[in-house]
């Protein structure tokens, strides 16, 4: 099973859609809590769904159950928490949600986890991919950067 990840920040639309198209993935799984932000540009939910279909022949699925809660996000963004604490809180949330049982492997097989961060280092999409790989086994993680 292949599971890709990508962030749209610091990428032009051309760079973003070229990376997706070259990946050979079949769908984008949006793991953002808010997928309609004005800051999202070409990656706003309805625009993204259209562009993915028209440019890459890919499906689009929004899975907020793979996003952090508002509380975890707000604590981190306000500067009250550091990355290590954020990572611990988010992994605990995924465990509580039992995402390895509730999320279909078929939906994530050959899919791209989408978030805003430009690199996977400090991004929850990497944590989701690693968490599921650990729980499911046999998952090859590929970060599109």
Tab-separated table of N, CA and C in Angstrom:
chain	number	residue	atom	x	y	z
A	1	UNK	N	0.844	-1.176	0.000
A	1	UNK	CA	0.000	0.000	0.000
A	1	UNK	C	0.892	1.243	0.000
A	2	UNK	N	0.586	2.193	-0.893
A	2	UNK	CA	1.305	3.465	-0.927
A	2	UNK	C	0.409	4.545	-0.353
A	3	UNK	N	1.009	5.395	0.474
A	3	UNK	CA	0.311	6.538	1.045
A	3	UNK	C	1.220	7.750	0.881
A	4	UNK	N	0.762	8.699	0.083
A	4	UNK	CA	1.527	9.910	-0.194
A	4	UNK	C	1.060	11.021	0.735
A	5	UNK	N	1.899	12.060	0.890
A	5	UNK	CA	1.489	13.260	1.608
A	5	UNK	C	1.950	14.475	0.810
A	6	UNK	N	1.200	15.581	0.947
A	6	UNK	CA	1.575	16.824	0.283
A	6	UNK	C	1.008	18.008	1.064
A	7	UNK	N	1.711	19.119	1.011
A	7	UNK	CA	1.230	20.386	1.535
A	7	UNK	C	1.192	21.385	0.396
A	8	UNK	N	0.279	22.346	0.455
A	8	UNK	CA	0.160	23.287	-0.660
A	8	UNK	C	0.899	24.604	-0.437
A	9	UNK	N	1.246	24.922	0.806
A	9	UNK	CA	1.917	26.184	1.097
A	9	UNK	C	3.283	26.237	0.409
A	10	UNK	N	3.629	27.415	-0.085
A	10	UNK	CA	4.893	27.678	-0.775
A	10	UNK	C	5.025	26.921	-2.090
A	11	UNK	N	3.904	26.481	-2.660
A	11	UNK	CA	3.906	25.845	-3.971
A	11	UNK	C	2.975	26.634	-4.883
A	12	UNK	N	3.394	26.780	-6.131
A	12	UNK	CA	2.485	27.344	-7.115
A	12	UNK	C	1.479	26.260	-7.473
A	13	UNK	N	0.393	26.657	-8.094
A	13	UNK	CA	-0.584	25.666	-8.555
A	13	UNK	C	0.085	24.687	-9.515
A	14	UNK	N	0.951	25.202	-10.377
A	14	UNK	CA	1.638	24.331	-11.332
A	14	UNK	C	2.493	23.289	-10.618
A	15	UNK	N	3.276	23.713	-9.635
A	15	UNK	CA	4.116	22.770	-8.886
A	15	UNK	C	3.262	21.737	-8.151
A	16	UNK	N	2.215	22.211	-7.493
A	16	UNK	CA	1.333	21.356	-6.702
A	16	UNK	C	0.677	20.279	-7.563
A	17	UNK	N	0.025	20.689	-8.650
A	17	UNK	CA	-0.694	19.722	-9.475
A	17	UNK	C	0.247	18.829	-10.277
A	18	UNK	N	1.433	19.317	-10.608
A	18	UNK	CA	2.421	18.479	-11.288
A	18	UNK	C	2.892	17.367	-10.360
A	19	UNK	N	3.188	17.707	-9.108
A	19	UNK	CA	3.590	16.677	-8.139
A	19	UNK	C	2.500	15.616	-7.985
A	20	UNK	N	1.262	16.055	-7.874
A	20	UNK	CA	0.156	15.107	-7.721
A	20	UNK	C	0.028	14.213	-8.945
A	21	UNK	N	0.055	14.814	-10.110
A	21	UNK	CA	-0.120	14.050	-11.349
A	21	UNK	C	0.990	13.018	-11.522
A	22	UNK	N	2.229	13.423	-11.246
A	22	UNK	CA	3.372	12.513	-11.401
A	22	UNK	C	3.371	11.382	-10.367
A	23	UNK	N	2.687	11.586	-9.247
A	23	UNK	CA	2.686	10.566	-8.186
A	23	UNK	C	1.997	9.275	-8.613
A	24	UNK	N	1.000	9.398	-9.488
A	24	UNK	CA	0.221	8.226	-9.888
A	24	UNK	C	-0.874	7.878	-8.895
A	25	UNK	N	-1.063	8.706	-7.874
A	25	UNK	CA	-2.117	8.467	-6.872
A	25	UNK	C	-3.496	8.634	-7.519
A	26	UNK	N	-4.500	8.067	-6.873
A	26	UNK	CA	-5.856	8.095	-7.437
A	26	UNK	C	-6.779	9.097	-6.759
A	27	UNK	N	-6.415	9.566	-5.571
A	27	UNK	CA	-7.277	10.525	-4.870
A	27	UNK	C	-6.482	11.345	-3.884
A	28	UNK	N	-7.033	12.507	-3.558
A	28	UNK	CA	-6.495	13.346	-2.502
A	28	UNK	C	-7.435	13.241	-1.315
A	29	UNK	N	-6.874	12.962	-0.165
A	29	UNK	CA	-7.632	12.902	1.079
A	29	UNK	C	-7.230	14.125	1.898
A	30	UNK	N	-8.151	15.053	1.997
A	30	UNK	CA	-7.925	16.316	2.680
A	30	UNK	C	-8.050	16.094	4.180
A	31	UNK	N	-6.958	16.302	4.903
A	31	UNK	CA	-6.949	16.066	6.355
A	31	UNK	C	-6.900	17.381	7.131
A	32	UNK	N	-7.330	18.464	6.473
A	32	UNK	CA	-7.413	19.755	7.151
A	32	UNK	C	-8.744	19.862	7.880
A	33	UNK	N	-8.742	20.527	9.002
A	33	UNK	CA	-9.971	20.792	9.728
A	33	UNK	C	-10.812	21.795	8.950
A	34	UNK	N	-10.170	22.841	8.438
A	34	UNK	CA	-10.853	23.890	7.689
A	34	UNK	C	-10.377	23.851	6.246
A	35	UNK	N	-11.236	23.394	5.353
A	35	UNK	CA	-10.838	23.269	3.945
A	35	UNK	C	-11.467	24.330	3.047
A	36	UNK	N	-11.953	25.420	3.650
A	36	UNK	CA	-12.562	26.492	2.863
A	36	UNK	C	-11.955	27.859	3.159
A	37	UNK	N	-10.854	27.911	3.842
A	37	UNK	CA	-10.213	29.160	4.217
A	37	UNK	C	-9.858	29.998	2.994
A	38	UNK	N	-10.020	31.303	3.101
A	38	UNK	CA	-9.640	32.208	2.019
A	38	UNK	C	-8.136	32.150	1.765
A	39	UNK	N	-7.363	31.749	2.775
A	39	UNK	CA	-5.920	31.665	2.624
A	39	UNK	C	-5.494	30.456	1.799
A	40	UNK	N	-6.420	29.551	1.549
A	40	UNK	CA	-6.090	28.299	0.884
A	40	UNK	C	-5.924	28.445	-0.628
A	41	UNK	N	-6.359	29.554	-1.211
A	41	UNK	CA	-6.188	29.758	-2.653
A	41	UNK	C	-6.759	28.634	-3.479
A	42	UNK	N	-5.936	28.023	-4.341
A	42	UNK	CA	-6.387	26.959	-5.235
A	42	UNK	C	-6.760	25.679	-4.508
A	43	UNK	N	-6.516	25.608	-3.208
A	43	UNK	CA	-6.807	24.372	-2.475
A	43	UNK	C	-8.091	24.454	-1.654
A	44	UNK	N	-8.940	25.446	-1.917
A	44	UNK	CA	-10.247	25.481	-1.264
A	44	UNK	C	-11.079	24.309	-1.792
A	45	UNK	N	-11.853	23.721	-0.929
A	45	UNK	CA	-12.570	22.469	-1.185
A	45	UNK	C	-13.178	22.344	-2.588
A	46	UNK	N	-14.071	23.237	-2.965
A	46	UNK	CA	-14.768	23.086	-4.247
A	46	UNK	C	-13.848	23.310	-5.432
A	47	UNK	N	-12.950	24.300	-5.328
A	47	UNK	CA	-11.986	24.537	-6.403
A	47	UNK	C	-11.046	23.348	-6.536
A	48	UNK	N	-10.565	22.856	-5.411
A	48	UNK	CA	-9.639	21.730	-5.427
A	48	UNK	C	-10.276	20.493	-6.050
A	49	UNK	N	-11.500	20.208	-5.672
A	49	UNK	CA	-12.210	19.049	-6.245
A	49	UNK	C	-12.233	19.157	-7.775
A	50	UNK	N	-12.560	20.349	-8.293
A	50	UNK	CA	-12.610	20.570	-9.739
A	50	UNK	C	-11.227	20.411	-10.370
A	51	UNK	N	-10.220	21.098	-9.824
A	51	UNK	CA	-8.874	21.037	-10.392
A	51	UNK	C	-8.318	19.613	-10.380
A	52	UNK	N	-8.546	18.888	-9.308
A	52	UNK	CA	-8.045	17.507	-9.232
A	52	UNK	C	-8.641	16.644	-10.331
A	53	UNK	N	-9.933	16.786	-10.539
A	53	UNK	CA	-10.604	15.995	-11.576
A	53	UNK	C	-10.122	16.420	-12.968
A	54	UNK	N	-10.088	17.739	-13.215
A	54	UNK	CA	-9.762	18.252	-14.545
A	54	UNK	C	-8.290	18.075	-14.911
A	55	UNK	N	-7.403	18.293	-13.968
A	55	UNK	CA	-5.967	18.266	-14.258
A	55	UNK	C	-5.347	16.892	-14.033
A	56	UNK	N	-5.729	16.256	-12.937
A	56	UNK	CA	-5.048	15.020	-12.521
A	56	UNK	C	-5.888	13.756	-12.634
A	57	UNK	N	-7.161	13.897	-12.971
A	57	UNK	CA	-8.074	12.732	-13.018
A	57	UNK	C	-8.115	12.021	-11.662
A	58	UNK	N	-8.129	12.820	-10.587
A	58	UNK	CA	-8.112	12.284	-9.225
A	58	UNK	C	-9.413	12.617	-8.501
A	59	UNK	N	-9.774	11.769	-7.553
A	59	UNK	CA	-10.915	12.010	-6.679
A	59	UNK	C	-10.484	12.881	-5.505
A	60	UNK	N	-11.477	13.419	-4.806
A	60	UNK	CA	-11.243	14.243	-3.626
A	60	UNK	C	-12.148	13.767	-2.500
A	61	UNK	N	-11.567	13.596	-1.310
A	61	UNK	CA	-12.321	13.203	-0.121
A	61	UNK	C	-11.841	14.073	1.035
A	62	UNK	N	-12.781	14.610	1.806
A	62	UNK	CA	-12.411	15.367	3.004
A	62	UNK	C	-12.625	14.463	4.208
A	63	UNK	N	-11.584	14.278	5.024
A	63	UNK	CA	-11.662	13.412	6.201
A	63	UNK	C	-11.231	14.194	7.432
A	64	UNK	N	-12.132	14.999	8.002
A	64	UNK	CA	-11.770	15.782	9.187
A	64	UNK	C	-11.454	14.924	10.409
A	65	UNK	N	-11.828	13.650	10.374
A	65	UNK	CA	-11.476	12.770	11.495
A	65	UNK	C	-9.966	12.522	11.559
A	66	UNK	N	-9.250	12.890	10.496
A	66	UNK	CA	-7.795	12.783	10.490
A	66	UNK	C	-7.132	14.141	10.724
A	67	UNK	N	-7.918	15.102	11.173
A	67	UNK	CA	-7.416	16.444	11.488
A	67	UNK	C	-7.359	16.623	12.994
A	68	UNK	N	-6.526	17.537	13.446
A	68	UNK	CA	-6.504	17.830	14.889
A	68	UNK	C	-7.789	18.523	15.314
A	69	UNK	N	-8.093	18.450	16.580
A	69	UNK	CA	-9.262	19.154	17.117
A	69	UNK	C	-8.956	20.647	17.183
A	70	UNK	N	-10.007	21.458	17.306
A	70	UNK	CA	-9.827	22.898	17.460
A	70	UNK	C	-8.965	23.200	18.685
A	71	UNK	N	-9.183	22.465	19.770
A	71	UNK	CA	-8.445	22.707	21.015
A	71	UNK	C	-6.947	22.481	20.829
A	72	UNK	N	-6.585	21.380	20.202
A	72	UNK	CA	-5.170	21.074	19.979
A	72	UNK	C	-4.545	22.118	19.058
A	73	UNK	N	-5.255	22.475	18.014
A	73	UNK	CA	-4.765	23.473	17.071
A	73	UNK	C	-4.590	24.830	17.734
A	74	UNK	N	-5.594	25.253	18.484
A	74	UNK	CA	-5.546	26.564	19.135
A	74	UNK	C	-4.408	26.660	20.153
A	75	UNK	N	-4.187	25.598	20.912
A	75	UNK	CA	-3.103	25.584	21.901
A	75	UNK	C	-1.760	25.748	21.211
A	76	UNK	N	-1.558	25.032	20.130
A	76	UNK	CA	-0.282	25.095	19.416
A	76	UNK	C	-0.089	26.461	18.754
A	77	UNK	N	-1.116	26.949	18.063
A	77	UNK	CA	-1.006	28.221	17.338
A	77	UNK	C	-0.859	29.420	18.277
A	78	UNK	N	-1.404	29.318	19.472
A	78	UNK	CA	-1.318	30.430	20.419
A	78	UNK	C	0.054	30.519	21.078
A	79	UNK	N	0.897	29.509	20.843
A	79	UNK	CA	2.231	29.509	21.429
A	79	UNK	C	2.280	28.911	22.823
A	80	UNK	N	1.152	28.361	23.284
A	80	UNK	CA	1.111	27.764	24.624
A	80	UNK	C	1.657	26.343	24.637
A	81	UNK	N	1.861	25.780	23.455
A	81	UNK	CA	2.382	24.422	23.378
A	81	UNK	C	3.522	24.342	22.387
A	82	UNK	N	4.375	23.337	22.545
A	82	UNK	CA	5.470	23.142	21.599
A	82	UNK	C	5.142	21.954	20.696
A	83	UNK	N	5.989	21.717	19.711
A	83	UNK	CA	5.714	20.655	18.743
A	83	UNK	C	5.643	19.285	19.415
A	84	UNK	N	6.537	19.011	20.356
A	84	UNK	CA	6.536	17.700	21.014
A	84	UNK	C	5.205	17.449	21.727
A	85	UNK	N	4.688	18.458	22.408
A	85	UNK	CA	3.404	18.313	23.096
A	85	UNK	C	2.273	18.173	22.088
A	86	UNK	N	2.345	18.964	21.019
A	86	UNK	CA	1.319	18.911	19.976
A	86	UNK	C	1.263	17.515	19.365
A	87	UNK	N	2.430	16.964	19.046
A	87	UNK	CA	2.517	15.627	18.461
A	87	UNK	C	1.913	14.587	19.411
A	88	UNK	N	2.274	14.672	20.682
A	88	UNK	CA	1.747	13.738	21.686
A	88	UNK	C	0.222	13.847	21.780
A	89	UNK	N	-0.295	15.087	21.830
A	89	UNK	CA	-1.742	15.297	21.927
A	89	UNK	C	-2.472	14.784	20.689
A	90	UNK	N	-1.890	15.028	19.508
A	90	UNK	CA	-2.542	14.595	18.277
A	90	UNK	C	-2.532	13.074	18.142
A	91	UNK	N	-1.429	12.436	18.463
A	91	UNK	CA	-1.367	10.971	18.403
A	91	UNK	C	-2.356	10.354	19.387
A	92	UNK	N	-2.497	10.961	20.544
A	92	UNK	CA	-3.475	10.495	21.527
A	92	UNK	C	-4.903	10.637	20.986
A	93	UNK	N	-5.167	11.738	20.306
A	93	UNK	CA	-6.488	11.961	19.715
A	93	UNK	C	-6.798	10.910	18.648
A	94	UNK	N	-5.829	10.599	17.787
A	94	UNK	CA	-6.056	9.568	16.764
A	94	UNK	C	-6.311	8.217	17.400
A	95	UNK	N	-5.593	7.920	18.467
A	95	UNK	CA	-5.801	6.668	19.178
A	95	UNK	C	-7.203	6.614	19.783
A	96	UNK	N	-7.618	7.736	20.409
A	96	UNK	CA	-8.956	7.814	20.991
A	96	UNK	C	-10.040	7.646	19.929
A	97	UNK	N	-9.802	8.235	18.771
A	97	UNK	CA	-10.758	8.140	17.660
A	97	UNK	C	-10.730	6.772	16.982
A	98	UNK	N	-9.691	5.986	17.256
A	98	UNK	CA	-9.514	4.663	16.646
A	98	UNK	C	-9.570	4.760	15.115
A	99	UNK	N	-8.815	5.705	14.569
A	99	UNK	CA	-8.864	5.935	13.128
A	99	UNK	C	-8.395	4.724	12.327
A	100	UNK	N	-7.548	3.919	12.909
A	100	UNK	CA	-7.093	2.720	12.196
A	100	UNK	C	-8.235	1.740	11.949
A	101	UNK	N	-9.317	1.845	12.734
A	101	UNK	CA	-10.495	0.999	12.547
A	101	UNK	C	-11.588	1.697	11.743
A	102	UNK	N	-11.700	3.010	11.912
A	102	UNK	CA	-12.808	3.742	11.281
A	102	UNK	C	-12.516	4.216	9.860
A	103	UNK	N	-11.242	4.330	9.515
A	103	UNK	CA	-10.870	4.798	8.185
A	103	UNK	C	-10.587	3.589	7.294
A	104	UNK	N	-11.125	3.628	6.099
A	104	UNK	CA	-10.964	2.523	5.158
A	104	UNK	C	-9.580	2.517	4.525
A	105	UNK	N	-8.947	1.364	4.563
A	105	UNK	CA	-7.655	1.205	3.881
A	105	UNK	C	-7.829	1.432	2.383
A	106	UNK	N	-8.956	1.019	1.845
A	106	UNK	CA	-9.209	1.180	0.410
A	106	UNK	C	-9.223	2.655	0.003
A	107	UNK	N	-9.774	3.502	0.857
A	107	UNK	CA	-9.816	4.936	0.554
A	107	UNK	C	-8.409	5.529	0.578
A	108	UNK	N	-7.564	5.049	1.469
A	108	UNK	CA	-6.217	5.609	1.609
A	108	UNK	C	-5.172	4.919	0.731
A	109	UNK	N	-5.510	3.774	0.165
A	109	UNK	CA	-4.559	3.080	-0.694
A	109	UNK	C	-4.309	3.899	-1.954
A	110	UNK	N	-3.054	4.236	-2.192
A	110	UNK	CA	-2.657	5.036	-3.352
A	110	UNK	C	-3.312	6.417	-3.331
A	111	UNK	N	-3.415	6.975	-2.136
A	111	UNK	CA	-4.002	8.300	-1.942
A	111	UNK	C	-2.945	9.262	-1.414
A	112	UNK	N	-3.271	10.546	-1.479
A	112	UNK	CA	-2.377	11.602	-1.001
A	112	UNK	C	-3.051	12.331	0.149
A	113	UNK	N	-2.423	12.330	1.314
A	113	UNK	CA	-2.926	13.111	2.438
A	113	UNK	C	-2.542	14.565	2.222
A	114	UNK	N	-3.521	15.454	2.238
A	114	UNK	CA	-3.295	16.873	1.988
A	114	UNK	C	-3.436	17.703	3.245
A	115	UNK	N	-2.475	18.581	3.450
A	115	UNK	CA	-2.518	19.572	4.511
A	115	UNK	C	-1.857	20.834	3.980
A	116	UNK	N	-1.787	21.853	4.801
A	116	UNK	CA	-1.238	23.119	4.315
A	116	UNK	C	0.276	23.240	4.461
A	117	UNK	N	0.864	22.648	5.472
A	117	UNK	CA	2.299	22.830	5.727
A	117	UNK	C	3.132	22.444	4.505
A	118	UNK	N	4.158	23.235	4.205
A	118	UNK	CA	4.949	22.985	3.005
A	118	UNK	C	5.807	21.728	3.109
A	119	UNK	N	6.270	21.386	4.307
A	119	UNK	CA	7.052	20.161	4.482
A	119	UNK	C	6.371	19.269	5.527
A	120	UNK	N	6.655	17.981	5.505
A	120	UNK	CA	5.991	17.067	6.439
A	120	UNK	C	6.578	17.058	7.852
A	121	UNK	N	7.711	17.715	8.054
A	121	UNK	CA	8.421	17.632	9.333
A	121	UNK	C	7.537	17.968	10.535
A	122	UNK	N	6.911	19.118	10.509
A	122	UNK	CA	6.041	19.554	11.599
A	122	UNK	C	4.610	19.667	11.091
A	123	UNK	N	4.114	18.567	10.569
A	123	UNK	CA	2.759	18.551	10.017
A	123	UNK	C	2.041	17.285	10.440
A	124	UNK	N	0.758	17.426	10.701
A	124	UNK	CA	-0.010	16.266	11.158
A	124	UNK	C	-0.227	15.224	10.069
A	125	UNK	N	-0.097	15.598	8.778
A	125	UNK	CA	-0.272	14.586	7.723
A	125	UNK	C	0.786	13.497	7.845
A	126	UNK	N	1.999	13.879	8.239
A	126	UNK	CA	3.066	12.897	8.454
A	126	UNK	C	2.714	12.001	9.636
A	127	UNK	N	2.193	12.608	10.690
A	127	UNK	CA	1.818	11.831	11.875
A	127	UNK	C	0.707	10.841	11.548
A	128	UNK	N	-0.261	11.267	10.740
A	128	UNK	CA	-1.348	10.366	10.327
A	128	UNK	C	-0.771	9.192	9.549
A	129	UNK	N	0.081	9.484	8.572
A	129	UNK	CA	0.672	8.430	7.742
A	129	UNK	C	1.487	7.454	8.589
A	130	UNK	N	2.305	7.974	9.482
A	130	UNK	CA	3.137	7.107	10.327
A	130	UNK	C	2.291	6.305	11.308
A	131	UNK	N	1.277	6.925	11.873
A	131	UNK	CA	0.388	6.235	12.809
A	131	UNK	C	-0.291	5.055	12.116
A	132	UNK	N	-0.865	5.310	10.939
A	132	UNK	CA	-1.568	4.242	10.218
A	132	UNK	C	-0.602	3.168	9.738
A	133	UNK	N	0.585	3.566	9.331
A	133	UNK	CA	1.590	2.589	8.912
A	133	UNK	C	1.948	1.658	10.065
A	134	UNK	N	2.092	2.234	11.234
A	134	UNK	CA	2.420	1.433	12.428
A	134	UNK	C	1.268	0.485	12.780
A	135	UNK	N	0.042	0.974	12.692
A	135	UNK	CA	-1.127	0.163	13.057
A	135	UNK	C	-1.447	-0.896	12.010
A	136	UNK	N	-1.330	-0.543	10.724
A	136	UNK	CA	-1.721	-1.446	9.646
A	136	UNK	C	-0.580	-2.295	9.121
A	137	UNK	N	0.624	-1.762	9.111
A	137	UNK	CA	1.753	-2.455	8.502
A	137	UNK	C	1.649	-2.437	6.984
A	138	UNK	N	2.774	-2.608	6.324
A	138	UNK	CA	2.793	-2.695	4.867
A	138	UNK	C	2.443	-1.410	4.148
A	139	UNK	N	2.677	-0.265	4.799
A	139	UNK	CA	2.373	1.028	4.181
A	139	UNK	C	3.681	1.722	3.818
A	140	UNK	N	3.827	2.042	2.539
A	140	UNK	CA	4.966	2.819	2.076
A	140	UNK	C	4.546	4.291	2.059
A	141	UNK	N	5.253	5.131	2.799
A	141	UNK	CA	4.932	6.549	2.890
A	141	UNK	C	5.859	7.328	1.964
A	142	UNK	N	5.250	8.158	1.113
A	142	UNK	CA	6.005	8.965	0.162
A	142	UNK	C	5.561	10.422	0.305
A	143	UNK	N	6.493	11.295	0.685
A	143	UNK	CA	6.190	12.711	0.856
A	143	UNK	C	6.484	13.449	-0.447
A	144	UNK	N	5.480	14.091	-1.000
A	144	UNK	CA	5.636	14.870	-2.235
A	144	UNK	C	6.042	16.287	-1.851
A	145	UNK	N	7.282	16.650	-2.146
A	145	UNK	CA	7.772	17.982	-1.779
A	145	UNK	C	8.389	18.669	-2.975
